[in-house]
XYZ file of C-alpha atoms in Angstrom:
394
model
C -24.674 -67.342 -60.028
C -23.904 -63.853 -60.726
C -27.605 -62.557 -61.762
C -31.355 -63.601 -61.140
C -34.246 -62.959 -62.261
C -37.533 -62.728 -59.835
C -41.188 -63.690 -60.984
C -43.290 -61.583 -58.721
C -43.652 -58.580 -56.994
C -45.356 -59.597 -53.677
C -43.984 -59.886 -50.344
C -42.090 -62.754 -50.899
C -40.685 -62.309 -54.627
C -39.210 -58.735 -52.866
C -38.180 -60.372 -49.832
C -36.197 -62.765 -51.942
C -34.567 -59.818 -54.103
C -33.752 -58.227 -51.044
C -31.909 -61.167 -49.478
C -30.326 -61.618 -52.548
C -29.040 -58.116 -53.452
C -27.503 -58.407 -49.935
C -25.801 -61.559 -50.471
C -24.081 -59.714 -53.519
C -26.089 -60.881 -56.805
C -27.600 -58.704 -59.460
C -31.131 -58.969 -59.661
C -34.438 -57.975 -61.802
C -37.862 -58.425 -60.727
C -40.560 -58.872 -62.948
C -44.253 -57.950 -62.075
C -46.730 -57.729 -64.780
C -49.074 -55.798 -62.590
C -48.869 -51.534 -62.871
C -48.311 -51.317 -59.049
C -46.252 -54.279 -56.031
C -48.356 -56.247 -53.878
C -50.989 -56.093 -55.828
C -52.635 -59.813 -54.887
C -52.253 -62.017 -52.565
C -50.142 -59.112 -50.122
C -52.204 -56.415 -51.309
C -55.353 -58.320 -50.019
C -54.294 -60.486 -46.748
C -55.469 -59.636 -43.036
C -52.394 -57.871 -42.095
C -52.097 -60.537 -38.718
C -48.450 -61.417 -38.031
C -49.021 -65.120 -37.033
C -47.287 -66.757 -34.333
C -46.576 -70.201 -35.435
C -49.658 -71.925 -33.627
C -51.387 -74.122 -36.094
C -48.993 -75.416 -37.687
C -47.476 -79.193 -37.360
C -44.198 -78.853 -35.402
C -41.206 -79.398 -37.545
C -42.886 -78.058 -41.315
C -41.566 -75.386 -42.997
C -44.791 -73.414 -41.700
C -44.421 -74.013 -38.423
C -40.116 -73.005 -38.476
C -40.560 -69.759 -41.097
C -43.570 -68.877 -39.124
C -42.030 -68.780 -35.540
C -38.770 -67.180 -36.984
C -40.751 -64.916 -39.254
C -42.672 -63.619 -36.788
C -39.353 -62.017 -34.929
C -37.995 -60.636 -38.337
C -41.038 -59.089 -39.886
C -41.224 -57.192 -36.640
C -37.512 -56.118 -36.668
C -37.940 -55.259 -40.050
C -40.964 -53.101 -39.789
C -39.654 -51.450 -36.679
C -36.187 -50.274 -38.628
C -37.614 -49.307 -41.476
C -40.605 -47.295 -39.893
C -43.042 -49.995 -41.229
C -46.588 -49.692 -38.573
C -46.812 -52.783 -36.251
C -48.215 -53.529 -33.457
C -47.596 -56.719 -31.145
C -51.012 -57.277 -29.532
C -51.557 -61.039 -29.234
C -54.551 -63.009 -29.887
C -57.511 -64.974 -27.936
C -58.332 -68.346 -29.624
C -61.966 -69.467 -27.952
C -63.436 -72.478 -27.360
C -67.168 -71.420 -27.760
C -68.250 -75.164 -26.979
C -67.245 -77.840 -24.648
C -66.786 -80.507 -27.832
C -63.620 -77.610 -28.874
C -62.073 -77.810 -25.745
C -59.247 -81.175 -27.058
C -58.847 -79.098 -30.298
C -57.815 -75.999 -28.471
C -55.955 -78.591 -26.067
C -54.098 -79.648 -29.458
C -53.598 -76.398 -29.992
C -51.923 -75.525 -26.918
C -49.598 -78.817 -27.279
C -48.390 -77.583 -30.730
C -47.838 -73.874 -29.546
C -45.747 -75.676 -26.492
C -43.501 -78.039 -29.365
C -43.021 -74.550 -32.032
C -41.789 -72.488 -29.078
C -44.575 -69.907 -29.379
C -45.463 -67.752 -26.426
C -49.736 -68.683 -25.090
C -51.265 -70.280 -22.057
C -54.582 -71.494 -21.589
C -56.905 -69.253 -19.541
C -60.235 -69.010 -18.161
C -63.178 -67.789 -19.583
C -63.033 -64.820 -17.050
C -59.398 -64.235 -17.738
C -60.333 -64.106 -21.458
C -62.982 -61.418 -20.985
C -60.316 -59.543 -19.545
C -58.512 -59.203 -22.356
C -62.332 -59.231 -24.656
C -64.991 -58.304 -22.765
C -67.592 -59.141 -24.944
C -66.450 -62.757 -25.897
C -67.864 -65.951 -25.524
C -66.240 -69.096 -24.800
C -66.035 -72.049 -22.379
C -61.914 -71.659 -22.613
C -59.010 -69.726 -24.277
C -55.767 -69.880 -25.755
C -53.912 -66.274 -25.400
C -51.308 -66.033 -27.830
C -48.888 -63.471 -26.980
C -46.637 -63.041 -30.171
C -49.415 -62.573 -32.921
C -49.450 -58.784 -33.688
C -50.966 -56.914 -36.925
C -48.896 -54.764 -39.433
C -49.106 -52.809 -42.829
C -47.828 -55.871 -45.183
C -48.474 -53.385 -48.512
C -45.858 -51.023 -46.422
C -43.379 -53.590 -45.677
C -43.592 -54.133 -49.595
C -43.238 -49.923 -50.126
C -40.121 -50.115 -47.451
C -38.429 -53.117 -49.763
C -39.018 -51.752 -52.961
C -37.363 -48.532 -51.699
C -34.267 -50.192 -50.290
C -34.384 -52.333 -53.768
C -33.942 -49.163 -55.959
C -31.264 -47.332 -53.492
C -29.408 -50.758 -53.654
C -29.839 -50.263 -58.232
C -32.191 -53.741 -58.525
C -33.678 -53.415 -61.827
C -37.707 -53.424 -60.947
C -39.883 -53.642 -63.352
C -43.686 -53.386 -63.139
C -45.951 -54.306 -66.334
C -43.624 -56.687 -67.068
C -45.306 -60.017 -67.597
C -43.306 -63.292 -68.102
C -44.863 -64.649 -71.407
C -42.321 -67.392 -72.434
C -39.542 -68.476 -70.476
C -36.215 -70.830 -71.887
C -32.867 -72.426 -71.270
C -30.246 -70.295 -72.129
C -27.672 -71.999 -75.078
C -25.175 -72.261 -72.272
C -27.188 -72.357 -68.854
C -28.806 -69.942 -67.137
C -32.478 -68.716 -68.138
C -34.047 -66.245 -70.829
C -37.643 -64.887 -69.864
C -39.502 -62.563 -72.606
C -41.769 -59.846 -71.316
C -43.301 -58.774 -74.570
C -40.768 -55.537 -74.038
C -37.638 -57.909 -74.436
C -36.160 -60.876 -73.490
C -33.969 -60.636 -69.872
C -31.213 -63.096 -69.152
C -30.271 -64.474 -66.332
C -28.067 -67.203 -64.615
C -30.751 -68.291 -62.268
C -35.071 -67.521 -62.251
C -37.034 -67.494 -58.805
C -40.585 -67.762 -59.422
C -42.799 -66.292 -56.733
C -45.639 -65.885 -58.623
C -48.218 -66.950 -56.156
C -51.325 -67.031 -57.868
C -49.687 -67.692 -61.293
C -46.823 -70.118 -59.445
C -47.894 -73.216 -61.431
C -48.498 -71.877 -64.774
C -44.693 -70.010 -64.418
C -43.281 -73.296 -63.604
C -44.484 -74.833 -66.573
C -43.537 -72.233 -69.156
C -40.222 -73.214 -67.421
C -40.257 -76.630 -68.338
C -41.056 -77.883 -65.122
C -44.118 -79.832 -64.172
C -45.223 -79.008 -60.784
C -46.394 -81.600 -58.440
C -49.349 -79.501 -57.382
C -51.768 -77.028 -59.388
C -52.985 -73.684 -57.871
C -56.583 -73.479 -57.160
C -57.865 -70.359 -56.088
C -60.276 -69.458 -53.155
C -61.391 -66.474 -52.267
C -62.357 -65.146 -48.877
C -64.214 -62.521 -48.013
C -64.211 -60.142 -45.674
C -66.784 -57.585 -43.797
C -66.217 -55.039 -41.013
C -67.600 -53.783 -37.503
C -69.088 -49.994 -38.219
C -67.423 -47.481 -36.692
C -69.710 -47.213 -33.500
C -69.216 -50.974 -32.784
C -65.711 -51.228 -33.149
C -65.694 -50.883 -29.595
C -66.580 -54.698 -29.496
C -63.462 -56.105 -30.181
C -60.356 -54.594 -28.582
C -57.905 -56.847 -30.384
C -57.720 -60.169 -32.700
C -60.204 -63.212 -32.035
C -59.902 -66.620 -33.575
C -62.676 -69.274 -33.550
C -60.739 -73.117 -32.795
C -60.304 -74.177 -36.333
C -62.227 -77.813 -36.691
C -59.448 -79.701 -37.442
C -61.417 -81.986 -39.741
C -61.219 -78.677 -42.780
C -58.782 -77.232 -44.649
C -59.043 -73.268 -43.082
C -59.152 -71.165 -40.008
C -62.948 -70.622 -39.819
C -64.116 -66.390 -39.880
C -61.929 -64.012 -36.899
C -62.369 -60.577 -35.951
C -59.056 -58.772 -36.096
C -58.744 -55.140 -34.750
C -56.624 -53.222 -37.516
C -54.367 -50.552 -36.930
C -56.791 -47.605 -38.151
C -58.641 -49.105 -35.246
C -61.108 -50.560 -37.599
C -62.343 -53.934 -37.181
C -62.831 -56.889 -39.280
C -64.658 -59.964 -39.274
C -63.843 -62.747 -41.896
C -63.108 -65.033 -44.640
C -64.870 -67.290 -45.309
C -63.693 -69.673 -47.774
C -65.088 -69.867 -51.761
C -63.989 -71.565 -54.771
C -63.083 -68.119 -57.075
C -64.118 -68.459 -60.969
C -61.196 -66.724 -61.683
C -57.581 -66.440 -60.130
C -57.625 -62.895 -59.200
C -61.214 -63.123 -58.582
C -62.387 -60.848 -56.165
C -66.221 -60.655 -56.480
C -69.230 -63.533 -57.910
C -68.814 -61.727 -60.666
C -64.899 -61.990 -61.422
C -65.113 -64.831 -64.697
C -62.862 -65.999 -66.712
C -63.414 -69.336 -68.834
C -59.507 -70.339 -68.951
C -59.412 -70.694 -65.384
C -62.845 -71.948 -64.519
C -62.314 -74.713 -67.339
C -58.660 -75.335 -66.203
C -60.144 -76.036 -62.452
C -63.056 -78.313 -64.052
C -61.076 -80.471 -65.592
C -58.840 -80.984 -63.065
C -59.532 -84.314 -60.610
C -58.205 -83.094 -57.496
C -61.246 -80.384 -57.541
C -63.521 -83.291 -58.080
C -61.952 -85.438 -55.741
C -62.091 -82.651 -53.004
C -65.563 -81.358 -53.645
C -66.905 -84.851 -53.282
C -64.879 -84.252 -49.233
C -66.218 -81.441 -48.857
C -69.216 -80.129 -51.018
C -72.188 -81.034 -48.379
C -72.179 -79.619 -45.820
C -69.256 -77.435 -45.640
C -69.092 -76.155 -49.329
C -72.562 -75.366 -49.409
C -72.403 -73.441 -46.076
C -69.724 -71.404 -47.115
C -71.583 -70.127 -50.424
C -74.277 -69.675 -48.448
C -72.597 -67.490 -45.969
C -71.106 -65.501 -49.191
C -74.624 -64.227 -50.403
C -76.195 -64.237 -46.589
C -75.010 -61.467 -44.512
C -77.179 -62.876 -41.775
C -75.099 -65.976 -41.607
C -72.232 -64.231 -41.906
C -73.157 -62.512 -38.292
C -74.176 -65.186 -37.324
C -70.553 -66.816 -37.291
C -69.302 -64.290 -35.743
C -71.769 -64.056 -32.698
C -70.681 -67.235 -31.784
C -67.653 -65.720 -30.879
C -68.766 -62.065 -29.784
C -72.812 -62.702 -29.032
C -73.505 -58.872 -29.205
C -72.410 -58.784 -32.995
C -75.882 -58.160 -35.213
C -76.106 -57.839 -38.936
C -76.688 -54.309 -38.169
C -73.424 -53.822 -37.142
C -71.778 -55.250 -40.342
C -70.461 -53.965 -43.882
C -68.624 -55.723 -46.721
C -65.340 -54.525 -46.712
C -63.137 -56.476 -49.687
C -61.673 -59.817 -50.572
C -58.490 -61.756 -51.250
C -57.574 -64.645 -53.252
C -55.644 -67.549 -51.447
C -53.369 -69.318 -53.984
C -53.978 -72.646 -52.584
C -51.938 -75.622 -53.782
C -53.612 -78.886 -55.175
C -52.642 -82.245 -55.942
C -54.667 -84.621 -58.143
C -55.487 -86.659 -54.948
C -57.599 -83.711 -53.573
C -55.483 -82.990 -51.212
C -54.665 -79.689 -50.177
C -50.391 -79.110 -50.218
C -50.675 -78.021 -45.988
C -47.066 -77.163 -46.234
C -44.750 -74.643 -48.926
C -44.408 -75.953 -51.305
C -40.604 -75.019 -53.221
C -39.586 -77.034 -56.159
C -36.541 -76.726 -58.049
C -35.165 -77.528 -61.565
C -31.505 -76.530 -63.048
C -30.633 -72.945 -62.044
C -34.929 -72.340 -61.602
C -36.084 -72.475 -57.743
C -40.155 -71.923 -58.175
C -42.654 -71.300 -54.690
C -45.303 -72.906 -55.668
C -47.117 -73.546 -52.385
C -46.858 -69.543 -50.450
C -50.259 -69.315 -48.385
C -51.054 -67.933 -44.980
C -48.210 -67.813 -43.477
C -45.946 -66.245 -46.033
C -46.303 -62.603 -45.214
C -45.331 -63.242 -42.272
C -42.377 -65.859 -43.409
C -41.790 -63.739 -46.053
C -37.726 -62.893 -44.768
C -37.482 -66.355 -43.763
C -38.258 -67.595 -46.769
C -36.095 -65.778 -48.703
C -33.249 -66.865 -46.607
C -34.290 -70.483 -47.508
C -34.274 -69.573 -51.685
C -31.410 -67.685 -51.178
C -29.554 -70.354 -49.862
C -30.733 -73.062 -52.275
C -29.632 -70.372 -55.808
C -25.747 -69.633 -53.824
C -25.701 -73.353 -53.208
């Protein structure tokens, strides 16, 4: 291939042009937003994972523990803000303590850096936490992801890489003789190869490309509150609850910014729309798409009652909110808390239910679409472009 056309302007669809541009190829990126990283990157927790949770061998659990040295090196060359802090995970209950043990095995088998400790050690490093045991994770640190995004774009355009923002991809085709033709309402751009890294949008791309994905992308939004400025002093760093390895995400954290803010979340809640940020974000295209698809069915019959429920709950209840997060820091009130903003995870479906745990990259002729990017893409984002790149100069 001599040219390609990127679907995306997020972390990864730039991370991909970037890899690509080096490797030699002429490349245009198409975002239909008016500014990058306006989603999924725009809206993450800015926590450069280690490569803890994930199964040892998956693409997570590789891109993550790679990614988490090259996001670093990048943000350090290009003057990107980072900070390598590391992490407490906390047992706040006895019945925790083989989970975090689990958790400690897998850290072991991906090669990341953390040692169990003692409840006393971990009050060292948090002095208001509460738990029976910890895990202290060495390598996670936090970052400006939106800046790493402002860094690429900037080395795109000194490198020439056509970018081009309000540029939606409305119909895409075969080209007579190979290759791909995408129309943006503005024109029509050819290439000899598409990457979609739409994220949020991933599935619908694919299939204006002909493809039909194995997954669909059902989104979830989290959201997120933070400490007030006179009880930031609460949290010195990033705290993680032992994920209950029975559900599909992390559970709420408190993660010490760089601004030196602090904040506490998500929770997890089905969005009525795909960039839907608030209860009141609606649109009937995607809420009917979700309803009549089975795997929503088939997972809300999993897990509607209790842990559904809970989680809407906590949405409209800042009481449970702190509540959740006293369990891990008991001095945390809902005094001390404000809503702060939301994301939307682009999580990927099949019609089983099941949630895809792993990315998720499918490929057609001269397409290669990401159709499965969640937490931890940011941080895999280099990594993963590596991986594309590879697979459109095979």
């Amino acid at each position: 291939m001599r040219n390609v056309v990127i679907v995306g302007g997020g972390i990864v669809g730039l991370a991909v042009a970037w890899e690509l541009t080096r490797r030699g190829l002429d490349v245009t990126v198409l975002e239909k937003e008016a500014r990058w990283a306006a989603h999924q990157t725009g809206h993450n927790s800015n926590v450069v994972h280690a490569g803890l949770y994930y199964k040892p061998g998956s693409f997570k659990a590789r891109m993550s523990v790679a990614g988490n040295r090259s996001i670093v090196d990048f943000a350090r060359q290009y003057g990107v803000p980072v900070e390598v802090c590391g992490k407490l995970v906390v047992a706040t209950d006895e019945r925790e303590i083989p989970a975090l043990n689990t958790l400690a095995e897998r850290a072991e088998a991906n090669g990341v850096p953390a040692k169990k400790i003692s409840p006393a050690e971990a009050r060292e490093y948090e002095p208001e936490v509460s738990c029976v045991a910890a895990l202290r994770v060495e390598s996670t640190g936090i970052i400006d992801f939106p800046a790493v995004c402002e860094a690429l774009v900037r080395l795109l355009d000194e490198a020439g890489v056509d970018l081009r923002l309000n540029s939606p991809a409305l119909a895409i085709r075969a080209g007579a003789n190979g290759g791909v033709e995408v129309a943006t309402g503005e024109d029509v751009v050819i290439a000899d190869g598409l990457v979609n890294c739409a994220g949020l949008h991933s599935d619908r791309v694919a299939r204006l490309a002909g493809l039909t994905p194995s997954a669909k992308i059902v989104p979830f939004r989290g959201e997120y509150y933070e400490l007030k400025p006179e009880r930031r002093g609460l949290v010195k760093g990033l705290i993680y609850p032992v994920p209950d390895p029975t559900l599909p995400f992390l559970g709420v954290h408190l993660t010490r910014m760089l601004d030196g803010s602090v904040h506490a979340g998500p929770n997890a809640v089905l969005a009525l729309r795909r960039e839907g940020y608030r209860w009141g974000d609606f649109s009937a295209k995607d809420v009917a798409e979700v309803a009549a698809f089975p795997g929503v069915w088939r997972l809300a019959k999993k897990y509607a009652f209790p842990t559904g429920l809970d989680e809407v709950r906590r949405s409209f209840s800042k009481k449970r909110f702190a509540a959740s997060l006293a369990r891990l820091v008991p001095a945390v009130t809902e005094d001390d808390i404000v809503r702060h903003g939301s994301g939307v995870r682009a999580q990927a479906m099949r019609r089983d239910g099941s949630l895809v745990d792993d990315f998720l990259i499918e490929t057609a002729r001269d397409q290669v679409h990401v159709l499965n990017a969640p937490s931890p893409a940011a941080t895999s984002a280099l990594e993963i472009a590596r991986h594309i790149a590879d697979q459109v100069s095979a």
